[in-house]
Coordinates of C-alpha atoms in Angstrom, one line a residue:
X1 CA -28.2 -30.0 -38.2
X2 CA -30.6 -28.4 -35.3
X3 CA -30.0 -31.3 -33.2
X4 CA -26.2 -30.9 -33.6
X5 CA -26.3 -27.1 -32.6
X6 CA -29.0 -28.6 -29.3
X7 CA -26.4 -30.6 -28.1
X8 CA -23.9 -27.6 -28.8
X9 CA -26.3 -25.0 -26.7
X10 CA -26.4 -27.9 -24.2
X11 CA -22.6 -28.6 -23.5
X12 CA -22.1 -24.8 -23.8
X13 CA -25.0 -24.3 -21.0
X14 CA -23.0 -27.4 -18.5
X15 CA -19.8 -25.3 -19.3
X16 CA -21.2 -21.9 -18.3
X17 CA -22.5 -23.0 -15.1
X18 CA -20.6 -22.2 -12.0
X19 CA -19.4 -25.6 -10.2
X20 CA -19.6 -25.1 -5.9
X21 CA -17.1 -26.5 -3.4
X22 CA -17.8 -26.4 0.7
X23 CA -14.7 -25.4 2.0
X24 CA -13.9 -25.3 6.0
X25 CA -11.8 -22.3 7.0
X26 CA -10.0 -23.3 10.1
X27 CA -9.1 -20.6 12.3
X28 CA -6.8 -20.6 15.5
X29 CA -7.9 -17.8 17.8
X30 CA -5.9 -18.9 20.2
X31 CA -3.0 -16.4 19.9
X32 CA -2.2 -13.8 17.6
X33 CA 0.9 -14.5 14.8
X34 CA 1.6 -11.1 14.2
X35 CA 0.7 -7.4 14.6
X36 CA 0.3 -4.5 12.6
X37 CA 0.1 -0.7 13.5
X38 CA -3.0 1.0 13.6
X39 CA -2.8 2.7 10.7
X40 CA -1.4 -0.4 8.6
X41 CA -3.4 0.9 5.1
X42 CA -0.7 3.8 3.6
X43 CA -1.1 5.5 0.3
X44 CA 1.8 7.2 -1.4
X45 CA 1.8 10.8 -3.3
X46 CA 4.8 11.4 -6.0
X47 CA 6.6 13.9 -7.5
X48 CA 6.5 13.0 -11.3
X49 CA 5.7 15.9 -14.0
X50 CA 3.1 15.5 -16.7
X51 CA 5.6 14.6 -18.9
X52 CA 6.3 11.2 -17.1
X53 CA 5.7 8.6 -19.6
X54 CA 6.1 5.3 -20.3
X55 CA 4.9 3.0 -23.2
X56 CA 3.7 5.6 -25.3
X57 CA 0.9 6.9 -23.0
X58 CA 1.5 9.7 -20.1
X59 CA -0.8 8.2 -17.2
X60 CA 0.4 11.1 -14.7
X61 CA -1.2 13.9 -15.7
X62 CA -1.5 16.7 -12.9
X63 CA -1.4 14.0 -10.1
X64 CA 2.3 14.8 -9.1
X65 CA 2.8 16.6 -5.9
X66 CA 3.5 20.0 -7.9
X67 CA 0.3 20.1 -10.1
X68 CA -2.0 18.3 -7.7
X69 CA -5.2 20.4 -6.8
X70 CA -4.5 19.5 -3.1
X71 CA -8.3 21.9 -2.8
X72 CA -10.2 19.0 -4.8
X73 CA -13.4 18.1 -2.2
X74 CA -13.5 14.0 -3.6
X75 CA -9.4 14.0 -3.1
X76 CA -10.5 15.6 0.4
X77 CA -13.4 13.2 1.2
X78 CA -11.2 10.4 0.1
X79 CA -9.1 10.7 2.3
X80 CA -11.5 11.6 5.1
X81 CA -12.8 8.7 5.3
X82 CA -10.2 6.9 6.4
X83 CA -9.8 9.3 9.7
X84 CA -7.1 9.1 9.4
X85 CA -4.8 8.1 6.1
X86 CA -1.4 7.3 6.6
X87 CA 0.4 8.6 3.2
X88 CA 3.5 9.0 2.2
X89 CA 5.3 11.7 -0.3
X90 CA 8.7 10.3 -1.8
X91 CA 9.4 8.3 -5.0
X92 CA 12.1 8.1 -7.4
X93 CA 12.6 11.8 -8.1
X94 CA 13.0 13.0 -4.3
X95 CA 16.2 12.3 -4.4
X96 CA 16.8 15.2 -6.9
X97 CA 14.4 17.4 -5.1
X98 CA 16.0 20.8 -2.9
X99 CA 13.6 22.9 -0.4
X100 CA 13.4 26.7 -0.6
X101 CA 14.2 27.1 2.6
X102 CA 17.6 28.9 4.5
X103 CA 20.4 29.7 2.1
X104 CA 18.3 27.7 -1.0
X105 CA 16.7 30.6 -2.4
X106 CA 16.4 30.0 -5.9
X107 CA 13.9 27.5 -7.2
X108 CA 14.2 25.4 -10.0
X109 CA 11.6 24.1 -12.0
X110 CA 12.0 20.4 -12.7
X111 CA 12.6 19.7 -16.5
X112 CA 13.4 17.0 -19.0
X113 CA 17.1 16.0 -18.6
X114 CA 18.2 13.2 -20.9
X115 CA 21.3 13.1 -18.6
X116 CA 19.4 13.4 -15.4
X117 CA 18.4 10.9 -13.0
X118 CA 15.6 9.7 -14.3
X119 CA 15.6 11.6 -17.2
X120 CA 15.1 14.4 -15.1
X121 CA 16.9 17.4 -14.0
X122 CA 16.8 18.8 -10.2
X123 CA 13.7 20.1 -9.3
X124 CA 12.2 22.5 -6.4
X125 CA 9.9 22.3 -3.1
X126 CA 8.9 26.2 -3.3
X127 CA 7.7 27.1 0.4
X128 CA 4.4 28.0 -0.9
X129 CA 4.0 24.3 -2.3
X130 CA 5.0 23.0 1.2
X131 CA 2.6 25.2 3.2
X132 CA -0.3 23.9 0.5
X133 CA 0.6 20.3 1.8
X134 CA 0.7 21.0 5.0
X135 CA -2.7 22.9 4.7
X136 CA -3.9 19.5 3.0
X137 CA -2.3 17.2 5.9
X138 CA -4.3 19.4 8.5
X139 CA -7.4 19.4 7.0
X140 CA -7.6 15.7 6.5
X141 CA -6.0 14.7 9.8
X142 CA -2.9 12.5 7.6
X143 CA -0.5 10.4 9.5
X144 CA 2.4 11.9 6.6
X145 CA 5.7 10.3 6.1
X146 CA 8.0 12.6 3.7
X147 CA 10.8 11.2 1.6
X148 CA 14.0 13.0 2.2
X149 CA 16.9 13.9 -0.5
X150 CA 19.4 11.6 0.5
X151 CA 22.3 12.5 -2.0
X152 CA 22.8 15.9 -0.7
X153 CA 26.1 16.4 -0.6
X154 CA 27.0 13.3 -2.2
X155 CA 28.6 13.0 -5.7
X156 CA 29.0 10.0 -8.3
X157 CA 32.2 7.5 -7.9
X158 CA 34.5 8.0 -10.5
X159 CA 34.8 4.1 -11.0
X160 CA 31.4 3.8 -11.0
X161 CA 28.9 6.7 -11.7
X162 CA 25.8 5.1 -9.8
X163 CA 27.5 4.8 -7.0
X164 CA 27.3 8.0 -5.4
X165 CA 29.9 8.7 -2.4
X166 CA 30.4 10.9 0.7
X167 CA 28.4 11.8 3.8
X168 CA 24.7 13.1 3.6
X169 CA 24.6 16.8 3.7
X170 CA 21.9 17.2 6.0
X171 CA 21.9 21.6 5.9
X172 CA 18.6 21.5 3.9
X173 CA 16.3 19.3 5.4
X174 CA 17.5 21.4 8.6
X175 CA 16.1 24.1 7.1
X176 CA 12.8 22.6 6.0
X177 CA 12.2 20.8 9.7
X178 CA 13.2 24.4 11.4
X179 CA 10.3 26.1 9.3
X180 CA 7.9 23.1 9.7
X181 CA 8.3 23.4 13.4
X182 CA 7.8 26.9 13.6
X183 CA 4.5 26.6 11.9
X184 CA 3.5 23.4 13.7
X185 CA 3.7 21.4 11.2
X186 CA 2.9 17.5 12.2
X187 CA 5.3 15.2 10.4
X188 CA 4.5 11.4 11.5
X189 CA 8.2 10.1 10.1
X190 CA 10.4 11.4 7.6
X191 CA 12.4 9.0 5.0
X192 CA 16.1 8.7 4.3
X193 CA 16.3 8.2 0.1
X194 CA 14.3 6.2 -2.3
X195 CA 15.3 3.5 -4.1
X196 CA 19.4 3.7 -3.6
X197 CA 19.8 0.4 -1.2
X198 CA 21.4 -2.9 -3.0
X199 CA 22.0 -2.1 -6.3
X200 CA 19.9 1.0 -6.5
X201 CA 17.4 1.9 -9.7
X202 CA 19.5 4.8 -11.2
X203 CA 21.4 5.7 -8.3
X204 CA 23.2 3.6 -5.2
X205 CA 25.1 4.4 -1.8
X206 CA 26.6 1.4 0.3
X207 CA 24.8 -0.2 3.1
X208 CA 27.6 1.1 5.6
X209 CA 27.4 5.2 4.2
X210 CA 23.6 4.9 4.7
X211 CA 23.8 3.8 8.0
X212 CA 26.0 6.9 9.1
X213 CA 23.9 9.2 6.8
X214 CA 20.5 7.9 8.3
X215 CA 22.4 7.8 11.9
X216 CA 22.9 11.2 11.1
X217 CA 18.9 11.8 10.4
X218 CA 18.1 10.4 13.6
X219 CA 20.3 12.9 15.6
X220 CA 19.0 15.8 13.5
X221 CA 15.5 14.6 14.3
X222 CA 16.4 14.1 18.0
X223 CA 18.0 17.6 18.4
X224 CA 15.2 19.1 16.4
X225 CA 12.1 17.4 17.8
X226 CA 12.8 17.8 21.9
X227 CA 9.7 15.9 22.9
X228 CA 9.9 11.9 22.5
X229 CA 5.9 11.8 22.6
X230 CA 5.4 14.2 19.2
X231 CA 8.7 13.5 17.3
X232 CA 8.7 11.9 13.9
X233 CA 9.9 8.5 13.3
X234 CA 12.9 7.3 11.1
X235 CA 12.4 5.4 8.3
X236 CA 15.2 3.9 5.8
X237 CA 16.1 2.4 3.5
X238 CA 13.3 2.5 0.9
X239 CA 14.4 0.3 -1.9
X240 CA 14.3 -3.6 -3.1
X241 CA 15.3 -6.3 -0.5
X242 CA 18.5 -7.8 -0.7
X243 CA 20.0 -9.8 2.5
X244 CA 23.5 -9.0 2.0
X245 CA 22.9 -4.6 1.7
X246 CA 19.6 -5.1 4.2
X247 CA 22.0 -7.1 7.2
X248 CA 24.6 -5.0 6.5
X249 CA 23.1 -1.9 6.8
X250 CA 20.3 -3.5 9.9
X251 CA 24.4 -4.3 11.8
X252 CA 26.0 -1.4 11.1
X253 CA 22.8 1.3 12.1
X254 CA 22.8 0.9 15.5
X255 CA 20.2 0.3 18.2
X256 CA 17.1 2.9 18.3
X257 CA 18.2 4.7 14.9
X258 CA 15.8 3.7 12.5
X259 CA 11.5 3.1 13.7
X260 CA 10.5 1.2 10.0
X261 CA 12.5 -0.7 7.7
X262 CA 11.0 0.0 4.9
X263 CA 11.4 -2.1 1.9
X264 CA 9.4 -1.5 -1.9
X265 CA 7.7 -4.5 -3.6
X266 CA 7.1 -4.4 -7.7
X267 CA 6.8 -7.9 -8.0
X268 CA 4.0 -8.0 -10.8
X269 CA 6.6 -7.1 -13.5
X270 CA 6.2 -3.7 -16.3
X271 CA 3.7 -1.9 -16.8
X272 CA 3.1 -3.2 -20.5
X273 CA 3.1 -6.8 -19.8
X274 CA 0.8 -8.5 -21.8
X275 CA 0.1 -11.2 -19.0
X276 CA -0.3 -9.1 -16.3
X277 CA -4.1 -10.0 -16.2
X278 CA -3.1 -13.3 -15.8
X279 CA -0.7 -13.1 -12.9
X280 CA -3.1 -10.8 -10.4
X281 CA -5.2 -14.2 -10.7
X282 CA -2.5 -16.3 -10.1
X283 CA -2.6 -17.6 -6.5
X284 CA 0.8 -19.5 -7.7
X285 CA 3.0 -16.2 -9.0
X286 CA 0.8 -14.3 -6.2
X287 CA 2.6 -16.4 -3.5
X288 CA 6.0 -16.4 -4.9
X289 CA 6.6 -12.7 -3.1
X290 CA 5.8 -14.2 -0.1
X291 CA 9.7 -15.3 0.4
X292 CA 10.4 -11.4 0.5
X293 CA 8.2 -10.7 2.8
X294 CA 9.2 -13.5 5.2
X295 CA 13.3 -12.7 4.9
X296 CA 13.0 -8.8 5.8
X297 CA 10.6 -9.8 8.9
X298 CA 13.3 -11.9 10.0
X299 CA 16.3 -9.4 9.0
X300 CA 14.1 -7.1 11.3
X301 CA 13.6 -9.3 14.2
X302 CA 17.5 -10.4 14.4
X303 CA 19.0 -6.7 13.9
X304 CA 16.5 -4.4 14.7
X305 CA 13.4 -5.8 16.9
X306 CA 12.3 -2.5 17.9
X307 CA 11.7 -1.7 14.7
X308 CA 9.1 -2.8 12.4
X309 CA 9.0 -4.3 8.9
X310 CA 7.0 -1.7 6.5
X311 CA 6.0 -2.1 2.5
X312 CA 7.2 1.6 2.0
X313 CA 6.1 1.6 -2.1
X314 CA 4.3 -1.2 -3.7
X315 CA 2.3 -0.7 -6.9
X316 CA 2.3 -3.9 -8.1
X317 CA 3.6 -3.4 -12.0
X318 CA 6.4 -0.8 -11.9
X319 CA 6.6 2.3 -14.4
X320 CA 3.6 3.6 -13.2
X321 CA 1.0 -0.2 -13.8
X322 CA -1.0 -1.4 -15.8
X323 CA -3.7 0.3 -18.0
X324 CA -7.1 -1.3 -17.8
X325 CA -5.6 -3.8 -15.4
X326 CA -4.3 -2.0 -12.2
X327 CA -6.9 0.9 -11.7
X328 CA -9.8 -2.1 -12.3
X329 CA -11.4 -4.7 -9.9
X330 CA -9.1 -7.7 -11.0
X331 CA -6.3 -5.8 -9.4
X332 CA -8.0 -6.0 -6.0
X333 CA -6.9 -10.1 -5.9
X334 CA -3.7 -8.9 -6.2
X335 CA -3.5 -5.7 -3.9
X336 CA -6.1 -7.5 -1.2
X337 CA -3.7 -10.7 -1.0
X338 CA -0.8 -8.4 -0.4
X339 CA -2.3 -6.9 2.5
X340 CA -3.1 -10.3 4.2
X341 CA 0.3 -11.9 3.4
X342 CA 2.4 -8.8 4.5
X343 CA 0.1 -8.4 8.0
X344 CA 0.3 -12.1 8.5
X345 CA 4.4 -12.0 8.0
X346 CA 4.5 -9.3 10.7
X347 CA 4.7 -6.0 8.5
X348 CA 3.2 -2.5 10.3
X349 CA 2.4 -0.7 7.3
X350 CA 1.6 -1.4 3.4
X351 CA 2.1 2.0 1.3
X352 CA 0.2 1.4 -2.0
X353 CA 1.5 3.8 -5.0
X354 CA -0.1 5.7 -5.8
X355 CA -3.5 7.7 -3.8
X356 CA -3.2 9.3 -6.9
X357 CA -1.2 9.8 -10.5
X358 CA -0.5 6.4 -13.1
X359 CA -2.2 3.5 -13.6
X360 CA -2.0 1.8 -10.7
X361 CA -3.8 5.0 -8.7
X362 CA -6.7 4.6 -6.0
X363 CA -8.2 7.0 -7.0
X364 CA -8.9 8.1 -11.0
X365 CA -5.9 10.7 -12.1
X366 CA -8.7 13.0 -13.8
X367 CA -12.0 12.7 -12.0
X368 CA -10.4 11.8 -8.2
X369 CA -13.5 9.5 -8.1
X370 CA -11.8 6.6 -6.3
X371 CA -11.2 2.9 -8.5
X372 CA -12.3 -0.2 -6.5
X373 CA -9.2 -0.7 -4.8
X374 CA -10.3 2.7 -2.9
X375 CA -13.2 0.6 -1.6
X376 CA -11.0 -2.6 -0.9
X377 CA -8.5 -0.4 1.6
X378 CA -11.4 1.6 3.1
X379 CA -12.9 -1.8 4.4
X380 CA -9.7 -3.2 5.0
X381 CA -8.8 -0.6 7.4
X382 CA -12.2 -0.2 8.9
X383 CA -12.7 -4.2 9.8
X384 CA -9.3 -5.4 10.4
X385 CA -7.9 -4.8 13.3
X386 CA -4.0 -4.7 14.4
X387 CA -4.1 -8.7 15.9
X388 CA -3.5 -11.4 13.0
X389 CA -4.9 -14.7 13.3
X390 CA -3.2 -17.7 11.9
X391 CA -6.0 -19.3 9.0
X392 CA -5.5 -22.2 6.6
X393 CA -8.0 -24.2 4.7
X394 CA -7.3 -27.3 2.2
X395 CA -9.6 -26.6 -0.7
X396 CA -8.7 -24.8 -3.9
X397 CA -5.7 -22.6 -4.2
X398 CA -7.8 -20.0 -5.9
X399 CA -9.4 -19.4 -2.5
X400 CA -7.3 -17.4 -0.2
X401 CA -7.9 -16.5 3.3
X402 CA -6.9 -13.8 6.0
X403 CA -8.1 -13.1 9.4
X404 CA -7.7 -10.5 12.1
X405 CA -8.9 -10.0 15.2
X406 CA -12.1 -7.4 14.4
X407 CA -10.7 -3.4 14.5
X408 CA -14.5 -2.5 16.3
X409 CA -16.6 -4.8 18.3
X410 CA -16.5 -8.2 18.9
X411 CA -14.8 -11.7 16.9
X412 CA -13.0 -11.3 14.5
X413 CA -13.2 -10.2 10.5
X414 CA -12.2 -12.5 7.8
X415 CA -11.1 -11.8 4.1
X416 CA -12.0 -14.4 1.6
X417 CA -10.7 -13.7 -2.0
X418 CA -12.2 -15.9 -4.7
X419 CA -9.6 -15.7 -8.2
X420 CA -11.6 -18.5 -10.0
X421 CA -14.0 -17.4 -12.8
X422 CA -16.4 -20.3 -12.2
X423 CA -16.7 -21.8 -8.6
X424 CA -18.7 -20.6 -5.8
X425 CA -17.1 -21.5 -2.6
X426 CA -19.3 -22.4 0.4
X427 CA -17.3 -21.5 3.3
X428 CA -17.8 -22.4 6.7
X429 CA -15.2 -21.1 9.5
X430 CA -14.2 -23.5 12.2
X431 CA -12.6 -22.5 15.6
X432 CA -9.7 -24.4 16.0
X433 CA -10.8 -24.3 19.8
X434 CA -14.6 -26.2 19.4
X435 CA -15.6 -28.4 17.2
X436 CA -18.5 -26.1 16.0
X437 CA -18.5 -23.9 13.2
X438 CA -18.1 -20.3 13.6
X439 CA -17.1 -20.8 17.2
X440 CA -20.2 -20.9 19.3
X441 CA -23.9 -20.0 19.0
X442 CA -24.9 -16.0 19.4
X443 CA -27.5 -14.2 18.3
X444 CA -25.6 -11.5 16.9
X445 CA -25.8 -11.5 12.9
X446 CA -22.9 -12.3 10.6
X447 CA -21.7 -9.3 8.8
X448 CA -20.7 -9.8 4.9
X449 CA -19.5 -7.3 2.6
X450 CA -19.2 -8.8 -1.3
X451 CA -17.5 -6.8 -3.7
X452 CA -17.7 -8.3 -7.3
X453 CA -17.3 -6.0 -10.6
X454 CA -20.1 -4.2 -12.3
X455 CA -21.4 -6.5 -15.4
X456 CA -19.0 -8.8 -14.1
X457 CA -16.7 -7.8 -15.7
X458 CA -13.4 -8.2 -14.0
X459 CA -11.5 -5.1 -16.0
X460 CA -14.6 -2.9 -14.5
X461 CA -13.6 0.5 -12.9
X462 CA -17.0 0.1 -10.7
X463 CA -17.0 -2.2 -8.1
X464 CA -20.4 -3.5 -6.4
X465 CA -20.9 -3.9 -2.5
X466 CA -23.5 -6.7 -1.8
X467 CA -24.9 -5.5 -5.5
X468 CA -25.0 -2.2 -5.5
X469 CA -22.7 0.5 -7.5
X470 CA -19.8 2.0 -5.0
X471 CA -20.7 5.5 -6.1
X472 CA -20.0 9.0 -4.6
X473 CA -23.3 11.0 -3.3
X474 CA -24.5 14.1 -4.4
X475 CA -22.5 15.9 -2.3
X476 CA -19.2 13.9 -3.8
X477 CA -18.6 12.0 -0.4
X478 CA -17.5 8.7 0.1
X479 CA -21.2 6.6 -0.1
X480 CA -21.6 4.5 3.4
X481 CA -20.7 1.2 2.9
X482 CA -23.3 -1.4 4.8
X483 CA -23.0 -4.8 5.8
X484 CA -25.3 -7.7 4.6
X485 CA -26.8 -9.5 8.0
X486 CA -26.7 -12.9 7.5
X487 CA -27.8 -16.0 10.0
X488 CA -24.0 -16.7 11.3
X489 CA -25.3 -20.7 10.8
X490 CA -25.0 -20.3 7.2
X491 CA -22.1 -20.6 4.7
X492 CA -20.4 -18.1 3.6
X493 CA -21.0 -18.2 -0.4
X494 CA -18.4 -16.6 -2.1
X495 CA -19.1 -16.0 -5.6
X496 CA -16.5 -16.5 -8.5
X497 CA -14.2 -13.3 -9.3
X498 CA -15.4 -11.9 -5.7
X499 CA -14.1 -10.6 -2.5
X500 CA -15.4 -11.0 0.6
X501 CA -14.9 -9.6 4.3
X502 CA -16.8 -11.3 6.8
X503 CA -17.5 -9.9 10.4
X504 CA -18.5 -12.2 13.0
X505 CA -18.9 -11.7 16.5
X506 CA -20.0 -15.2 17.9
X507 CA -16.6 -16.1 16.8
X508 CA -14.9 -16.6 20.3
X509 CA -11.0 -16.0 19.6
X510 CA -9.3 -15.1 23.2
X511 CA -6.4 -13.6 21.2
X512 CA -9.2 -11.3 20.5
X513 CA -10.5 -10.7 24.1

């Protein structure tokens, strides 16, 4: 009996141990296959009440725009530390949202509407909420995108009621741009709707109506906004990508109306689905969006070329994610994998829902003390700059890997995301221009960042960099986030269940130059 429970320690010890496989990452730095803007890393703000819920749990608390304490100093910090944020205030109730501004003098209070859109009834922007945001936006030097009410004016179709017909009623947002602009107010781009392209979520208008209602936007914002340098861009339509509604409405819009097509990704399924841990380490059901992403570049690029492609909402499970799942470090192969594939198919801008509020928040909805996805964007927008370089490699699937041109310095910075639980991957990059590794001898040292859960545990809410707890300082600021210096003439090991970005500057890329 011992020696049978031996050999049983035995095979379970062979099991346990991690396997290794060298991989070569090959790299063309020759020229770049895509660009993003500057400010590529967006996170979204909503409107939702407490009394949001879904699946018998309420995971919004005071997070909505109309609750939040926009005064809290880690919310501030947080968003400091990007210098700047881009975010972006919209979501499926601004479509039922008026301004107290010009002849809208009364205020209602949003409540529970079993009728309502959304189960919602119409709700109010008071002018003291507005001049809190804006207060907000200032202080933490936000590049904000706001979410207009696009069915103003409109009312349902008698043949069908989620069609909703007529011409945008553009009297309000007048009002609220007039008084923004009197108090300096710096909008980056406002937002035509949320949700109401194709066949809409709980309300629809047709691809040739929104062209004329956003066409409409754009003159508004023209008249309005007298100098081209400072005035806000256009963005439209906000909702899931069909071809027919998205080439319909790209043909029918016009040259120069619209800056971003924006287009909202949820392609991880509800909320409550039991396999959801499953699919954010899934390089297979990871890369079936990819199609998406590829179709509205091109839509963009036949129609609209001056405009770019943007992710305007994407939180990965819809009806506000995942509990346990999205706000925890297994949701970063998920969330990190979207970044690379949307830069490398030539979007400007990925808006993760939420900074704040649900499950699928940044930042926790109670505390504000940022979740490890936090930590993933930070160095995302830090180390990646705008250029993206065209990488491949022929080893596992559960390896994937993105590179830009670097956002400071020299080379360029790689992101390697490791989804298997048990094999280290030794990686080596290869210049697609030498025969070398890593491109050329230098003494400058690699820079490595590893993030890998606390305990390893994958459903952690505290992410490790190089091995150390992501935590904020006594002073509740964002803790500095150092690179590991590594001899650039070793692999790169990349743990199992770990991400890693990888600065190198002997990497000679002349797309980079």
């Amino acid at each position: 009996m011992k020696i049978k429970t031996s050999i049983c320690f035995v095979l379970l010890l062979l099991f346990s141990v991690s396997s290794a496989e060298d991989v070569n990452v090959n790299v063309k730095g020759v020229t770049h296959i895509a660009t993003t803007d500057e400010n590529f890393i967006c996170a979204t703000l909503d409107w939702w009440p407490p009394n949001k819920c879904d699946y018998d749990q309420c995971p919004w608390g005071e997070a909505g725009i109309m609750n939040l304490d926009l005064f809290n100093n880690i919310l501030i910090n947080a968003v400091k530390a990007f210098n700047p944020l881009r975010i972006r205030l919209g979501g499926s109730l601004e479509d039922q949202i008026v301004y107290q501004f010009g002849e809208q003098e009364e205020c209602p209070i949003m409540e529970k509407q079993s009728d309502g859109l959304f189960g919602f009834s119409k709700g109010c922007l008071p002018r003291k909420k507005w001049d809190e945001v804006n207060e907000f936006l200032n202080k933490t030097g936000v590049k904000f995108t706001f979410g207009l009410n696009a069915l103003n004016g409109k009312e349902n179709s008698k043949e069908d009621k989620e069609n909703w017909v007529g011409d945008w009623d553009p009297t309000n947002a007048l009002s609220l741009m007039e008084y923004s602009i009197s108090k300096g107010y710096k909008i980056d781009s406002y937002e035509l709707g949320n949700e109401l392209c194709s066949g809409g979520v709980a309300a629809k208008i047709d691809s040739v109506q929104y062209a004329k209602d956003i066409t409409q936007l754009r003159n508004l914002v023209n008249l309005l906004y007298q100098n081209a340098n400072t005035r806000p861009k256009v963005l439209g339509p906000a909702g899931f990508y069909s071809k027919e509604w998205f080439d319909s409405f790209l043909e029918n819009v016009g040259h120069g109306v619209v800056d971003g097509v924006t287009h909202h990704i949820y392609n991880l399924g509800s909320g409550n689905d039991k396999d959801l841990i499953n699919k954010v380490q899934d390089p297979y059901y990871l890369s079936k969006v990819a199609q998406t992403f590829k179709d509205v570049s091109e839509s963009v690029k036949v129609f609209t070329p001056r405009a770019g492609a943007w992710v305007g909402e994407s939180g990965g499970a819809y009806n506000s994610g995942g509990k346990d799942v999205s706000n925890t470090f297994v949701n970063g192969f998920w969330y990190l994998d979207q970044l690379g594939m949307t830069a490398a198919f030539n979007h400007k801008v990925y808006c993760r829902q939420a900074l704040i509020g649900g499950n699928y928040a940044m930042l926790n909805t109670t505390t504000f003390i940022p979740n490890p996805d936090y930590y993933g964007a930070l160095l995302w927008h830090r180390l990646m700059g705008r250029n993206v370089l065209s990488v491949s490699h022929e080893g596992s699937s559960f390896l994937r890997a993105y590179g830009h041109c670097s956002k400071k310095g020299h080379g360029i910075t790689v992101l390697l995301i490791n989804m298997s639980n048990s094999t280290t991957f030794r990686v080596s990059l290869v210049n697609d221009m030498h025969t070398d590794k890593e491109g050329g001898s230098s003494d400058a040292m690699r820079e490595e960042y590893h993030l890998t859960p606390k305990d390893g545990n994958i459903q952690s809410e505290v992410v490790l960099l190089n091995g150390t707890p992501l935590k904020l300082t006594q002073s509740l600021d964002i803790p500095e986030m150092n690179p590991k210096l590594v001899d650039p003439s070793s692999t790169i090991k990349v743990k199992p269940d770990s991400i890693v970005f990888v600065h190198t500057k002997s990497f000679r890329a002349p797309a980079c130059s």
